Each structure stands twice: as structure tokens, then as C-alpha cells.
Amino acid sequence: MKAILVVAFIVSCATITVNASMVGGFKDQDASAPEYHAHAWKAVKGINDQASNNGPYYFVPIKVIKAQTQVVAGVNTKLEVLVGESSCKKGEMQAHELTASNCQAKDGGNRAIYQVSVWEKPWENFEQFTVEKVRDVSADEQI
């Protein structure tokens, strides 16, 4: 009888663990939500400061592919962002001046996926971005 109770307990714990999301872990979000696109535009400076974008044109966000958040001492947001080469030349404007209205991705330009991490503590007016190139994307690849 004891053995049956122990087995039943182990099975129920395993079921709970498999079906429950980890407390404090990252949760998937709707990647099309406007706030994630706004974060992608704020990360443009970091993306263009990377040595991986050594071309003459700025990269700009095309699409947020994936969004996840984690509540900690503030909010951590992880994004996968498809970026593309724009028609805006480096040296003619600063990266922090780029917006969706003044700089568009050009057709046939280089593309890449970047992981953008944002740590925010709004009550302290704190925002920290880190960016990392994941991979280049070929012109014919659909994302």
C-alpha cells in the first residue's frame, strides 16, 4: 500500500511539473504587439553599433518574430527581430534618429535576425538593451 501511494505521489508531481510553466520563467507573448515593435526600434542603435553591420547603410526592424517576458526586479523582455538594410546611410543621420517614418527597409537589402534583450525598471526610469546577432537571412527566405 505504501509503495502504491509513493508511486501515485511521484506520478502526480511529475504531471504537475510537466504541465505547469516555471514560476519566474519567460512567458511567450504576442510578437505583433506594438510595444515589442517599439522596443525593436529602440534597439536599432545597438544593432547598428555591432561590428556585424559594417555596411554603409543602417539596419532597421522589419518584424518581431518572437517575444517573451519575465517579471523579475522589473521586466526582462527577449525579442527575436528580423532586421533589414535600409536606404538610410550611416554618417547622414545618427542611429538614435531612425524611426519607422524616416527610414524604411529597402527591397533586396541584406537581412539578419538579432536577439534583443531589454531589462526595464520603469519606477527608476531604467532601460538596458543588449543585442546579439543570431544569423544572416537570405533574400529568398520567408520569415
Short mmCIF file of N, CA, C and O in Angstrom, two decimals:
data_model
loop_
_atom_site.label_atom_id
_atom_site.label_comp_id
_atom_site.label_asym_id
_atom_site.label_seq_id
_atom_site.Cartn_x
_atom_site.Cartn_y
_atom_site.Cartn_z
N MET A 1 0.82 -1.19 0.00
CA MET A 1 0.00 0.00 0.00
C MET A 1 0.87 1.26 0.00
O MET A 1 0.58 2.20 -0.71
N LYS A 2 1.94 1.23 0.83
CA LYS A 2 2.84 2.36 0.88
C LYS A 2 3.48 2.61 -0.48
O LYS A 2 3.62 3.75 -0.92
N ALA A 3 3.88 1.55 -1.15
CA ALA A 3 4.53 1.66 -2.45
C ALA A 3 3.58 2.29 -3.47
O ALA A 3 3.98 3.10 -4.30
N ILE A 4 2.31 1.94 -3.42
CA ILE A 4 1.32 2.49 -4.35
C ILE A 4 1.16 3.99 -4.10
O ILE A 4 1.09 4.78 -5.04
N LEU A 5 1.11 4.41 -2.84
CA LEU A 5 0.99 5.83 -2.51
C LEU A 5 2.22 6.60 -2.97
O LEU A 5 2.10 7.72 -3.49
N VAL A 6 3.39 6.03 -2.79
CA VAL A 6 4.63 6.69 -3.22
C VAL A 6 4.64 6.86 -4.74
O VAL A 6 4.95 7.92 -5.26
N VAL A 7 4.28 5.81 -5.46
CA VAL A 7 4.24 5.88 -6.92
C VAL A 7 3.20 6.90 -7.37
O VAL A 7 3.45 7.70 -8.28
N ALA A 8 2.03 6.91 -6.75
CA ALA A 8 0.98 7.86 -7.10
C ALA A 8 1.45 9.29 -6.86
O ALA A 8 1.20 10.19 -7.67
N PHE A 9 2.16 9.51 -5.76
CA PHE A 9 2.69 10.84 -5.44
C PHE A 9 3.72 11.27 -6.49
O PHE A 9 3.68 12.40 -6.98
N ILE A 10 4.62 10.39 -6.85
CA ILE A 10 5.66 10.72 -7.84
C ILE A 10 5.03 11.03 -9.19
O ILE A 10 5.39 12.01 -9.85
N VAL A 11 4.05 10.22 -9.60
CA VAL A 11 3.37 10.45 -10.88
C VAL A 11 2.64 11.79 -10.87
O VAL A 11 2.70 12.55 -11.84
N SER A 12 1.96 12.11 -9.78
CA SER A 12 1.23 13.38 -9.72
C SER A 12 2.19 14.57 -9.73
O SER A 12 1.93 15.58 -10.38
N CYS A 13 3.33 14.47 -9.05
CA CYS A 13 4.33 15.54 -9.07
C CYS A 13 4.90 15.72 -10.46
O CYS A 13 5.09 16.85 -10.93
N ALA A 14 5.19 14.63 -11.14
CA ALA A 14 5.73 14.70 -12.50
C ALA A 14 4.72 15.35 -13.44
O ALA A 14 5.07 16.15 -14.29
N THR A 15 3.44 15.02 -13.29
CA THR A 15 2.40 15.59 -14.14
C THR A 15 2.28 17.08 -13.91
O THR A 15 2.19 17.86 -14.86
N ILE A 16 2.30 17.51 -12.68
CA ILE A 16 2.23 18.93 -12.36
C ILE A 16 3.43 19.66 -12.94
O ILE A 16 3.31 20.73 -13.53
N THR A 17 4.62 19.10 -12.80
CA THR A 17 5.84 19.72 -13.30
C THR A 17 5.81 19.87 -14.81
O THR A 17 6.18 20.89 -15.36
N VAL A 18 5.34 18.85 -15.50
CA VAL A 18 5.30 18.88 -16.97
C VAL A 18 4.26 19.88 -17.46
O VAL A 18 4.49 20.61 -18.42
N ASN A 19 3.12 19.98 -16.82
CA ASN A 19 2.02 20.81 -17.31
C ASN A 19 2.07 22.26 -16.83
O ASN A 19 1.38 23.11 -17.38
N ALA A 20 2.84 22.55 -15.83
CA ALA A 20 2.90 23.91 -15.30
C ALA A 20 4.11 24.64 -15.87
O ALA A 20 5.14 24.05 -16.12
N SER A 21 3.96 25.95 -16.08
CA SER A 21 5.12 26.73 -16.51
C SER A 21 5.92 27.11 -15.28
O SER A 21 5.40 27.23 -14.18
N MET A 22 7.20 27.30 -15.49
CA MET A 22 8.10 27.58 -14.38
C MET A 22 7.81 28.98 -13.83
O MET A 22 7.75 29.95 -14.59
N VAL A 23 7.62 29.08 -12.53
CA VAL A 23 7.39 30.36 -11.89
C VAL A 23 8.63 31.22 -12.08
O VAL A 23 9.75 30.77 -11.85
N GLY A 24 8.45 32.45 -12.54
CA GLY A 24 9.57 33.34 -12.77
C GLY A 24 10.26 33.13 -14.10
O GLY A 24 11.18 33.84 -14.44
N GLY A 25 9.81 32.17 -14.89
CA GLY A 25 10.41 31.90 -16.19
C GLY A 25 9.86 32.84 -17.25
O GLY A 25 8.96 33.65 -17.01
N PHE A 26 10.41 32.73 -18.46
CA PHE A 26 9.93 33.54 -19.57
C PHE A 26 8.60 33.01 -20.08
O PHE A 26 8.39 31.82 -20.15
N LYS A 27 7.70 33.93 -20.43
CA LYS A 27 6.39 33.58 -20.98
C LYS A 27 6.29 34.15 -22.39
O LYS A 27 6.66 35.30 -22.63
N ASP A 28 5.78 33.33 -23.31
CA ASP A 28 5.58 33.79 -24.68
C ASP A 28 4.53 34.89 -24.71
O ASP A 28 3.54 34.84 -23.97
N GLN A 29 4.76 35.88 -25.57
CA GLN A 29 3.84 37.00 -25.74
C GLN A 29 3.48 37.13 -27.22
O GLN A 29 4.10 36.50 -28.08
N ASP A 30 2.51 37.96 -27.52
CA ASP A 30 2.10 38.23 -28.90
C ASP A 30 3.15 39.13 -29.55
O ASP A 30 3.24 40.32 -29.23
N ALA A 31 3.96 38.56 -30.45
CA ALA A 31 5.07 39.30 -31.06
C ALA A 31 4.59 40.47 -31.91
O ALA A 31 5.37 41.38 -32.19
N SER A 32 3.33 40.49 -32.30
CA SER A 32 2.83 41.59 -33.13
C SER A 32 2.37 42.79 -32.31
O SER A 32 1.98 43.81 -32.88
N ALA A 33 2.43 42.70 -30.99
CA ALA A 33 2.00 43.81 -30.13
C ALA A 33 2.91 45.03 -30.36
O ALA A 33 4.13 44.89 -30.49
N PRO A 34 2.32 46.22 -30.42
CA PRO A 34 3.08 47.44 -30.74
C PRO A 34 4.26 47.71 -29.80
O PRO A 34 5.28 48.24 -30.24
N GLU A 35 4.14 47.36 -28.53
CA GLU A 35 5.24 47.67 -27.59
C GLU A 35 6.52 46.91 -27.94
O GLU A 35 7.62 47.41 -27.71
N TYR A 36 6.39 45.73 -28.53
CA TYR A 36 7.59 44.97 -28.89
C TYR A 36 8.23 45.54 -30.15
O TYR A 36 9.45 45.56 -30.28
N HIS A 37 7.43 46.06 -31.05
CA HIS A 37 7.97 46.73 -32.23
C HIS A 37 8.70 48.01 -31.79
O HIS A 37 9.76 48.34 -32.31
N ALA A 38 8.13 48.71 -30.81
CA ALA A 38 8.77 49.93 -30.28
C ALA A 38 10.11 49.58 -29.64
O ALA A 38 11.11 50.30 -29.81
N HIS A 39 10.18 48.47 -28.89
CA HIS A 39 11.46 48.02 -28.32
C HIS A 39 12.48 47.73 -29.42
O HIS A 39 13.65 48.06 -29.28
N ALA A 40 12.02 47.11 -30.50
CA ALA A 40 12.93 46.78 -31.61
C ALA A 40 13.52 48.06 -32.20
O ALA A 40 14.72 48.12 -32.50
N TRP A 41 12.72 49.10 -32.34
CA TRP A 41 13.23 50.37 -32.86
C TRP A 41 14.20 51.02 -31.89
O TRP A 41 15.19 51.62 -32.30
N LYS A 42 13.95 50.90 -30.59
CA LYS A 42 14.88 51.45 -29.60
C LYS A 42 16.22 50.73 -29.63
O LYS A 42 17.25 51.30 -29.30
N ALA A 43 16.21 49.46 -30.02
CA ALA A 43 17.43 48.66 -30.06
C ALA A 43 18.26 48.89 -31.32
O ALA A 43 19.36 48.35 -31.45
N VAL A 44 17.76 49.70 -32.25
CA VAL A 44 18.44 49.93 -33.52
C VAL A 44 19.87 50.43 -33.32
O VAL A 44 20.78 50.01 -34.02
N LYS A 45 20.08 51.30 -32.36
CA LYS A 45 21.43 51.82 -32.12
C LYS A 45 22.38 50.69 -31.80
O LYS A 45 23.47 50.58 -32.36
N GLY A 46 21.98 49.79 -30.90
CA GLY A 46 22.84 48.66 -30.53
C GLY A 46 23.08 47.72 -31.70
O GLY A 46 24.19 47.22 -31.89
N ILE A 47 22.06 47.50 -32.50
CA ILE A 47 22.19 46.61 -33.67
C ILE A 47 23.19 47.21 -34.65
O ILE A 47 24.04 46.52 -35.19
N ASN A 48 23.11 48.51 -34.87
CA ASN A 48 23.99 49.15 -35.84
C ASN A 48 25.38 49.43 -35.30
O ASN A 48 26.31 49.64 -36.07
N ASP A 49 25.55 49.42 -33.99
CA ASP A 49 26.89 49.56 -33.40
C ASP A 49 27.68 48.26 -33.48
O ASP A 49 28.89 48.27 -33.35
N GLN A 50 26.98 47.14 -33.68
CA GLN A 50 27.64 45.84 -33.75
C GLN A 50 28.57 45.81 -34.96
O GLN A 50 28.27 46.33 -36.01
N ALA A 51 29.71 45.17 -34.78
CA ALA A 51 30.66 45.02 -35.88
C ALA A 51 30.06 44.21 -37.02
O ALA A 51 30.52 44.30 -38.16
N SER A 52 29.01 43.42 -36.73
CA SER A 52 28.40 42.59 -37.76
C SER A 52 27.65 43.42 -38.81
O SER A 52 27.36 42.94 -39.89
N ASN A 53 27.34 44.67 -38.50
CA ASN A 53 26.74 45.55 -39.50
C ASN A 53 27.78 46.58 -39.91
O ASN A 53 27.74 47.73 -39.51
N ASN A 54 28.70 46.17 -40.74
CA ASN A 54 29.77 47.08 -41.14
C ASN A 54 29.52 47.68 -42.53
O ASN A 54 30.41 48.28 -43.11
N GLY A 55 28.32 47.52 -43.06
CA GLY A 55 27.97 48.09 -44.36
C GLY A 55 27.71 49.58 -44.24
O GLY A 55 27.68 50.15 -43.15
N PRO A 56 27.46 50.23 -45.37
CA PRO A 56 27.25 51.68 -45.37
C PRO A 56 25.85 52.12 -44.95
O PRO A 56 25.61 53.30 -44.72
N TYR A 57 24.90 51.17 -44.85
CA TYR A 57 23.51 51.50 -44.54
C TYR A 57 23.11 50.95 -43.17
O TYR A 57 23.58 49.91 -42.74
N TYR A 58 22.21 51.68 -42.51
CA TYR A 58 21.68 51.22 -41.24
C TYR A 58 20.75 50.02 -41.43
O TYR A 58 20.07 49.92 -42.45
N PHE A 59 20.72 49.14 -40.43
CA PHE A 59 19.71 48.11 -40.34
C PHE A 59 18.53 48.68 -39.57
O PHE A 59 18.71 49.43 -38.60
N VAL A 60 17.32 48.31 -39.98
CA VAL A 60 16.11 48.72 -39.27
C VAL A 60 15.22 47.50 -39.07
O VAL A 60 15.30 46.54 -39.83
N PRO A 61 14.38 47.52 -38.03
CA PRO A 61 13.48 46.38 -37.78
C PRO A 61 12.45 46.22 -38.89
O PRO A 61 11.87 47.20 -39.34
N ILE A 62 12.25 44.98 -39.30
CA ILE A 62 11.20 44.65 -40.26
C ILE A 62 10.05 43.98 -39.53
O ILE A 62 8.88 44.32 -39.75
N LYS A 63 10.39 43.03 -38.64
CA LYS A 63 9.35 42.23 -37.99
C LYS A 63 9.88 41.66 -36.68
O LYS A 63 11.02 41.20 -36.62
N VAL A 64 9.05 41.69 -35.65
CA VAL A 64 9.37 40.99 -34.41
C VAL A 64 8.83 39.57 -34.59
O VAL A 64 7.64 39.36 -34.79
N ILE A 65 9.75 38.60 -34.56
CA ILE A 65 9.40 37.21 -34.82
C ILE A 65 8.89 36.52 -33.57
O ILE A 65 7.96 35.72 -33.60
N LYS A 66 9.53 36.83 -32.43
CA LYS A 66 9.19 36.16 -31.17
C LYS A 66 9.37 37.14 -30.03
O LYS A 66 10.31 37.94 -30.04
N ALA A 67 8.47 37.09 -29.06
CA ALA A 67 8.55 37.96 -27.89
C ALA A 67 8.27 37.14 -26.64
O ALA A 67 7.34 36.33 -26.62
N GLN A 68 9.10 37.33 -25.63
CA GLN A 68 8.93 36.67 -24.33
C GLN A 68 9.22 37.69 -23.24
O GLN A 68 10.08 38.56 -23.41
N THR A 69 8.51 37.56 -22.11
CA THR A 69 8.77 38.43 -20.97
C THR A 69 8.95 37.60 -19.71
O THR A 69 8.46 36.48 -19.60
N GLN A 70 9.67 38.21 -18.78
CA GLN A 70 9.92 37.60 -17.47
C GLN A 70 9.85 38.73 -16.44
O GLN A 70 10.51 39.76 -16.61
N VAL A 71 9.05 38.53 -15.40
CA VAL A 71 8.95 39.52 -14.34
C VAL A 71 9.98 39.17 -13.28
O VAL A 71 9.98 38.07 -12.74
N VAL A 72 10.88 40.11 -13.05
CA VAL A 72 11.93 39.96 -12.02
C VAL A 72 11.97 41.28 -11.28
O VAL A 72 10.92 41.82 -10.99
N ALA A 73 13.14 41.81 -10.99
CA ALA A 73 13.24 43.17 -10.45
C ALA A 73 13.05 44.10 -11.63
O ALA A 73 13.99 44.67 -12.16
N GLY A 74 11.81 44.19 -12.09
CA GLY A 74 11.49 44.88 -13.32
C GLY A 74 10.96 43.84 -14.30
O GLY A 74 10.47 42.79 -13.91
N VAL A 75 11.12 44.12 -15.58
CA VAL A 75 10.66 43.20 -16.61
C VAL A 75 11.80 42.95 -17.59
O VAL A 75 12.40 43.90 -18.10
N ASN A 76 12.11 41.68 -17.83
CA ASN A 76 13.03 41.30 -18.89
C ASN A 76 12.19 40.94 -20.10
O ASN A 76 11.24 40.17 -19.99
N THR A 77 12.56 41.48 -21.24
CA THR A 77 11.89 41.16 -22.49
C THR A 77 12.93 40.63 -23.45
O THR A 77 13.98 41.24 -23.62
N LYS A 78 12.65 39.47 -24.05
CA LYS A 78 13.52 38.89 -25.07
C LYS A 78 12.78 38.89 -26.39
O LYS A 78 11.66 38.40 -26.46
N LEU A 79 13.41 39.44 -27.42
CA LEU A 79 12.80 39.50 -28.73
C LEU A 79 13.72 38.87 -29.77
O LEU A 79 14.94 38.98 -29.66
N GLU A 80 13.14 38.23 -30.75
CA GLU A 80 13.86 37.86 -31.97
C GLU A 80 13.32 38.79 -33.03
O GLU A 80 12.12 38.85 -33.28
N VAL A 81 14.24 39.56 -33.65
CA VAL A 81 13.84 40.61 -34.57
C VAL A 81 14.50 40.39 -35.93
O VAL A 81 15.72 40.23 -36.01
N LEU A 82 13.69 40.40 -36.97
CA LEU A 82 14.20 40.39 -38.33
C LEU A 82 14.51 41.84 -38.69
O LEU A 82 13.63 42.70 -38.59
N VAL A 83 15.75 42.12 -39.05
CA VAL A 83 16.15 43.46 -39.45
C VAL A 83 16.60 43.43 -40.90
O VAL A 83 17.00 42.38 -41.42
N GLY A 84 16.52 44.58 -41.54
CA GLY A 84 16.94 44.66 -42.93
C GLY A 84 17.70 45.95 -43.19
O GLY A 84 17.55 46.94 -42.47
N GLU A 85 18.50 45.90 -44.23
CA GLU A 85 19.26 47.06 -44.65
C GLU A 85 18.28 48.13 -45.12
O GLU A 85 17.33 47.84 -45.84
N SER A 86 18.52 49.35 -44.70
CA SER A 86 17.63 50.46 -45.07
C SER A 86 18.28 51.31 -46.16
O SER A 86 19.40 51.05 -46.58
N SER A 87 17.57 52.33 -46.56
CA SER A 87 18.11 53.29 -47.52
C SER A 87 18.79 54.46 -46.80
O SER A 87 19.27 55.38 -47.44
N CYS A 88 18.85 54.41 -45.47
CA CYS A 88 19.47 55.47 -44.68
C CYS A 88 20.95 55.18 -44.50
O CYS A 88 21.32 54.15 -43.93
N LYS A 89 21.79 56.11 -44.99
CA LYS A 89 23.24 55.91 -44.94
C LYS A 89 23.80 56.34 -43.59
O LYS A 89 23.39 57.35 -43.02
N LYS A 90 24.75 55.55 -43.14
CA LYS A 90 25.48 55.92 -41.93
C LYS A 90 26.25 57.20 -42.23
O LYS A 90 26.77 57.39 -43.32
N GLY A 91 26.31 58.07 -41.26
CA GLY A 91 27.01 59.34 -41.44
C GLY A 91 26.08 60.47 -41.85
O GLY A 91 26.38 61.63 -41.61
N GLU A 92 24.95 60.14 -42.46
CA GLU A 92 23.98 61.17 -42.85
C GLU A 92 22.99 61.46 -41.72
O GLU A 92 22.36 62.51 -41.70
N MET A 93 22.83 60.49 -40.82
CA MET A 93 22.00 60.67 -39.63
C MET A 93 22.52 59.72 -38.56
O MET A 93 23.26 58.79 -38.85
N GLN A 94 22.15 59.97 -37.33
CA GLN A 94 22.58 59.14 -36.21
C GLN A 94 21.58 57.99 -36.01
O GLN A 94 20.39 58.14 -36.32
N ALA A 95 22.05 56.86 -35.49
CA ALA A 95 21.20 55.69 -35.29
C ALA A 95 20.01 55.99 -34.38
O ALA A 95 18.92 55.48 -34.61
N HIS A 96 20.21 56.83 -33.36
CA HIS A 96 19.09 57.13 -32.45
C HIS A 96 18.02 58.00 -33.11
O HIS A 96 16.93 58.15 -32.57
N GLU A 97 18.29 58.55 -34.30
CA GLU A 97 17.32 59.37 -35.01
C GLU A 97 16.42 58.54 -35.95
O GLU A 97 15.45 59.05 -36.48
N LEU A 98 16.75 57.27 -36.14
CA LEU A 98 15.99 56.42 -37.05
C LEU A 98 14.61 56.10 -36.49
O LEU A 98 14.48 55.75 -35.32
N THR A 99 13.61 56.24 -37.33
CA THR A 99 12.24 55.87 -36.95
C THR A 99 11.59 55.18 -38.15
O THR A 99 12.10 55.24 -39.27
N ALA A 100 10.45 54.56 -37.91
CA ALA A 100 9.72 53.89 -38.98
C ALA A 100 9.25 54.88 -40.04
O ALA A 100 9.09 54.52 -41.20
N SER A 101 9.07 56.14 -39.67
CA SER A 101 8.59 57.13 -40.64
C SER A 101 9.71 57.76 -41.46
O SER A 101 9.47 58.23 -42.57
N ASN A 102 10.95 57.77 -40.96
CA ASN A 102 12.01 58.41 -41.72
C ASN A 102 13.04 57.44 -42.30
O ASN A 102 13.99 57.87 -42.96
N CYS A 103 12.88 56.15 -42.06
CA CYS A 103 13.86 55.19 -42.57
C CYS A 103 13.20 53.83 -42.75
O CYS A 103 12.85 53.17 -41.77
N GLN A 104 13.05 53.44 -43.99
CA GLN A 104 12.39 52.17 -44.32
C GLN A 104 13.42 51.14 -44.79
O GLN A 104 14.46 51.49 -45.33
N ALA A 105 13.09 49.87 -44.60
CA ALA A 105 13.94 48.79 -45.13
C ALA A 105 13.83 48.81 -46.64
O ALA A 105 12.76 49.04 -47.19
N LYS A 106 14.97 48.59 -47.31
CA LYS A 106 14.92 48.59 -48.77
C LYS A 106 14.75 47.17 -49.30
O LYS A 106 15.22 46.20 -48.69
N ASP A 107 14.07 47.05 -50.42
CA ASP A 107 13.86 45.76 -51.06
C ASP A 107 15.20 45.18 -51.51
O ASP A 107 16.03 45.90 -52.08
N GLY A 108 15.41 43.91 -51.26
CA GLY A 108 16.62 43.24 -51.71
C GLY A 108 17.85 43.52 -50.88
O GLY A 108 18.94 43.07 -51.22
N GLY A 109 17.70 44.26 -49.78
CA GLY A 109 18.86 44.56 -48.93
C GLY A 109 19.23 43.37 -48.05
O GLY A 109 18.48 42.39 -47.95
N ASN A 110 20.40 43.44 -47.44
CA ASN A 110 20.83 42.40 -46.51
C ASN A 110 19.85 42.33 -45.35
O ASN A 110 19.29 43.34 -44.92
N ARG A 111 19.66 41.10 -44.83
CA ARG A 111 18.77 40.90 -43.69
C ARG A 111 19.45 39.99 -42.68
O ARG A 111 20.31 39.19 -43.03
N ALA A 112 19.02 40.10 -41.42
CA ALA A 112 19.56 39.27 -40.36
C ALA A 112 18.54 39.17 -39.23
O ALA A 112 17.60 39.97 -39.16
N ILE A 113 18.73 38.19 -38.38
CA ILE A 113 17.92 38.06 -37.17
C ILE A 113 18.81 38.39 -35.99
O ILE A 113 19.94 37.91 -35.88
N TYR A 114 18.31 39.23 -35.11
CA TYR A 114 19.00 39.61 -33.89
C TYR A 114 18.15 39.23 -32.69
O TYR A 114 16.92 39.29 -32.76
N GLN A 115 18.82 38.87 -31.60
CA GLN A 115 18.13 38.70 -30.33
C GLN A 115 18.34 39.99 -29.55
O GLN A 115 19.47 40.45 -29.39
N VAL A 116 17.25 40.57 -29.13
CA VAL A 116 17.27 41.81 -28.37
C VAL A 116 16.75 41.50 -26.97
O VAL A 116 15.68 40.91 -26.82
N SER A 117 17.51 41.88 -25.96
CA SER A 117 17.07 41.73 -24.57
C SER A 117 16.93 43.12 -23.97
O SER A 117 17.82 43.96 -24.13
N VAL A 118 15.81 43.32 -23.31
CA VAL A 118 15.53 44.61 -22.67
C VAL A 118 15.22 44.35 -21.21
O VAL A 118 14.36 43.53 -20.89
N TRP A 119 15.93 45.04 -20.34
CA TRP A 119 15.63 44.98 -18.91
C TRP A 119 15.10 46.35 -18.52
O TRP A 119 15.78 47.36 -18.72
N GLU A 120 13.88 46.39 -17.98
CA GLU A 120 13.24 47.66 -17.64
C GLU A 120 12.83 47.69 -16.17
O GLU A 120 12.33 46.70 -15.65
N LYS A 121 13.05 48.85 -15.58
CA LYS A 121 12.52 49.16 -14.25
C LYS A 121 11.92 50.56 -14.36
O LYS A 121 12.60 51.55 -14.12
N PRO A 122 10.64 50.64 -14.78
CA PRO A 122 10.04 51.95 -15.05
C PRO A 122 10.04 52.90 -13.86
O PRO A 122 10.17 54.11 -14.04
N TRP A 123 9.90 52.38 -12.66
CA TRP A 123 9.85 53.23 -11.47
C TRP A 123 11.20 53.90 -11.20
O TRP A 123 11.28 54.87 -10.47
N GLU A 124 12.28 53.39 -11.83
CA GLU A 124 13.60 54.01 -11.71
C GLU A 124 14.01 54.69 -13.02
O GLU A 124 15.14 55.14 -13.14
N ASN A 125 13.11 54.71 -14.00
CA ASN A 125 13.41 55.25 -15.32
C ASN A 125 14.66 54.56 -15.90
O ASN A 125 15.55 55.21 -16.44
N PHE A 126 14.70 53.22 -15.77
CA PHE A 126 15.85 52.42 -16.17
C PHE A 126 15.47 51.51 -17.33
O PHE A 126 14.45 50.84 -17.30
N GLU A 127 16.31 51.51 -18.36
CA GLU A 127 16.13 50.66 -19.52
C GLU A 127 17.52 50.26 -20.03
O GLU A 127 18.35 51.11 -20.29
N GLN A 128 17.75 48.96 -20.14
CA GLN A 128 19.05 48.46 -20.61
C GLN A 128 18.82 47.48 -21.75
O GLN A 128 18.06 46.53 -21.61
N PHE A 129 19.48 47.74 -22.88
CA PHE A 129 19.35 46.89 -24.06
C PHE A 129 20.64 46.13 -24.30
O PHE A 129 21.73 46.69 -24.15
N THR A 130 20.51 44.88 -24.70
CA THR A 130 21.64 44.12 -25.22
C THR A 130 21.16 43.46 -26.51
O THR A 130 20.02 43.05 -26.62
N VAL A 131 22.05 43.41 -27.49
CA VAL A 131 21.70 42.81 -28.78
C VAL A 131 22.78 41.83 -29.19
O VAL A 131 23.95 42.01 -28.85
N GLU A 132 22.34 40.80 -29.88
CA GLU A 132 23.27 39.77 -30.35
C GLU A 132 22.75 39.24 -31.67
O GLU A 132 21.58 38.89 -31.81
N LYS A 133 23.64 39.21 -32.65
CA LYS A 133 23.26 38.69 -33.96
C LYS A 133 23.10 37.18 -33.86
O LYS A 133 23.97 36.49 -33.34
N VAL A 134 21.98 36.68 -34.37
CA VAL A 134 21.72 35.24 -34.38
C VAL A 134 22.23 34.65 -35.68
O VAL A 134 23.00 33.69 -35.68
N ARG A 135 21.80 35.26 -36.82
CA ARG A 135 22.25 34.75 -38.12
C ARG A 135 21.81 35.70 -39.23
O ARG A 135 20.90 36.51 -39.05
N ASP A 136 22.47 35.56 -40.39
CA ASP A 136 22.05 36.26 -41.59
C ASP A 136 20.84 35.53 -42.18
O ASP A 136 20.66 34.34 -41.96
N VAL A 137 20.05 36.28 -42.94
CA VAL A 137 18.86 35.72 -43.58
C VAL A 137 19.00 35.97 -45.08
O VAL A 137 19.22 37.11 -45.50
N SER A 138 18.85 34.93 -45.87
CA SER A 138 18.95 35.08 -47.32
C SER A 138 17.73 35.84 -47.85
O SER A 138 16.65 35.82 -47.24
N ALA A 139 17.90 36.48 -48.98
CA ALA A 139 16.84 37.31 -49.56
C ALA A 139 15.58 36.52 -49.89
O ALA A 139 14.47 37.06 -49.81
N ASP A 140 15.71 35.24 -50.21
CA ASP A 140 14.54 34.45 -50.59
C ASP A 140 13.91 33.70 -49.42
O ASP A 140 12.89 33.05 -49.58
N GLU A 141 14.49 33.80 -48.23
CA GLU A 141 13.96 33.09 -47.06
C GLU A 141 12.72 33.81 -46.52
O GLU A 141 12.75 35.01 -46.27
N GLN A 142 11.65 33.07 -46.34
CA GLN A 142 10.40 33.61 -45.80
C GLN A 142 10.39 33.48 -44.28
O GLN A 142 10.63 32.41 -43.76
N ILE A 143 10.08 34.57 -43.62
CA ILE A 143 10.02 34.56 -42.15
C ILE A 143 8.70 35.14 -41.71
O ILE A 143 8.24 36.11 -42.17
#
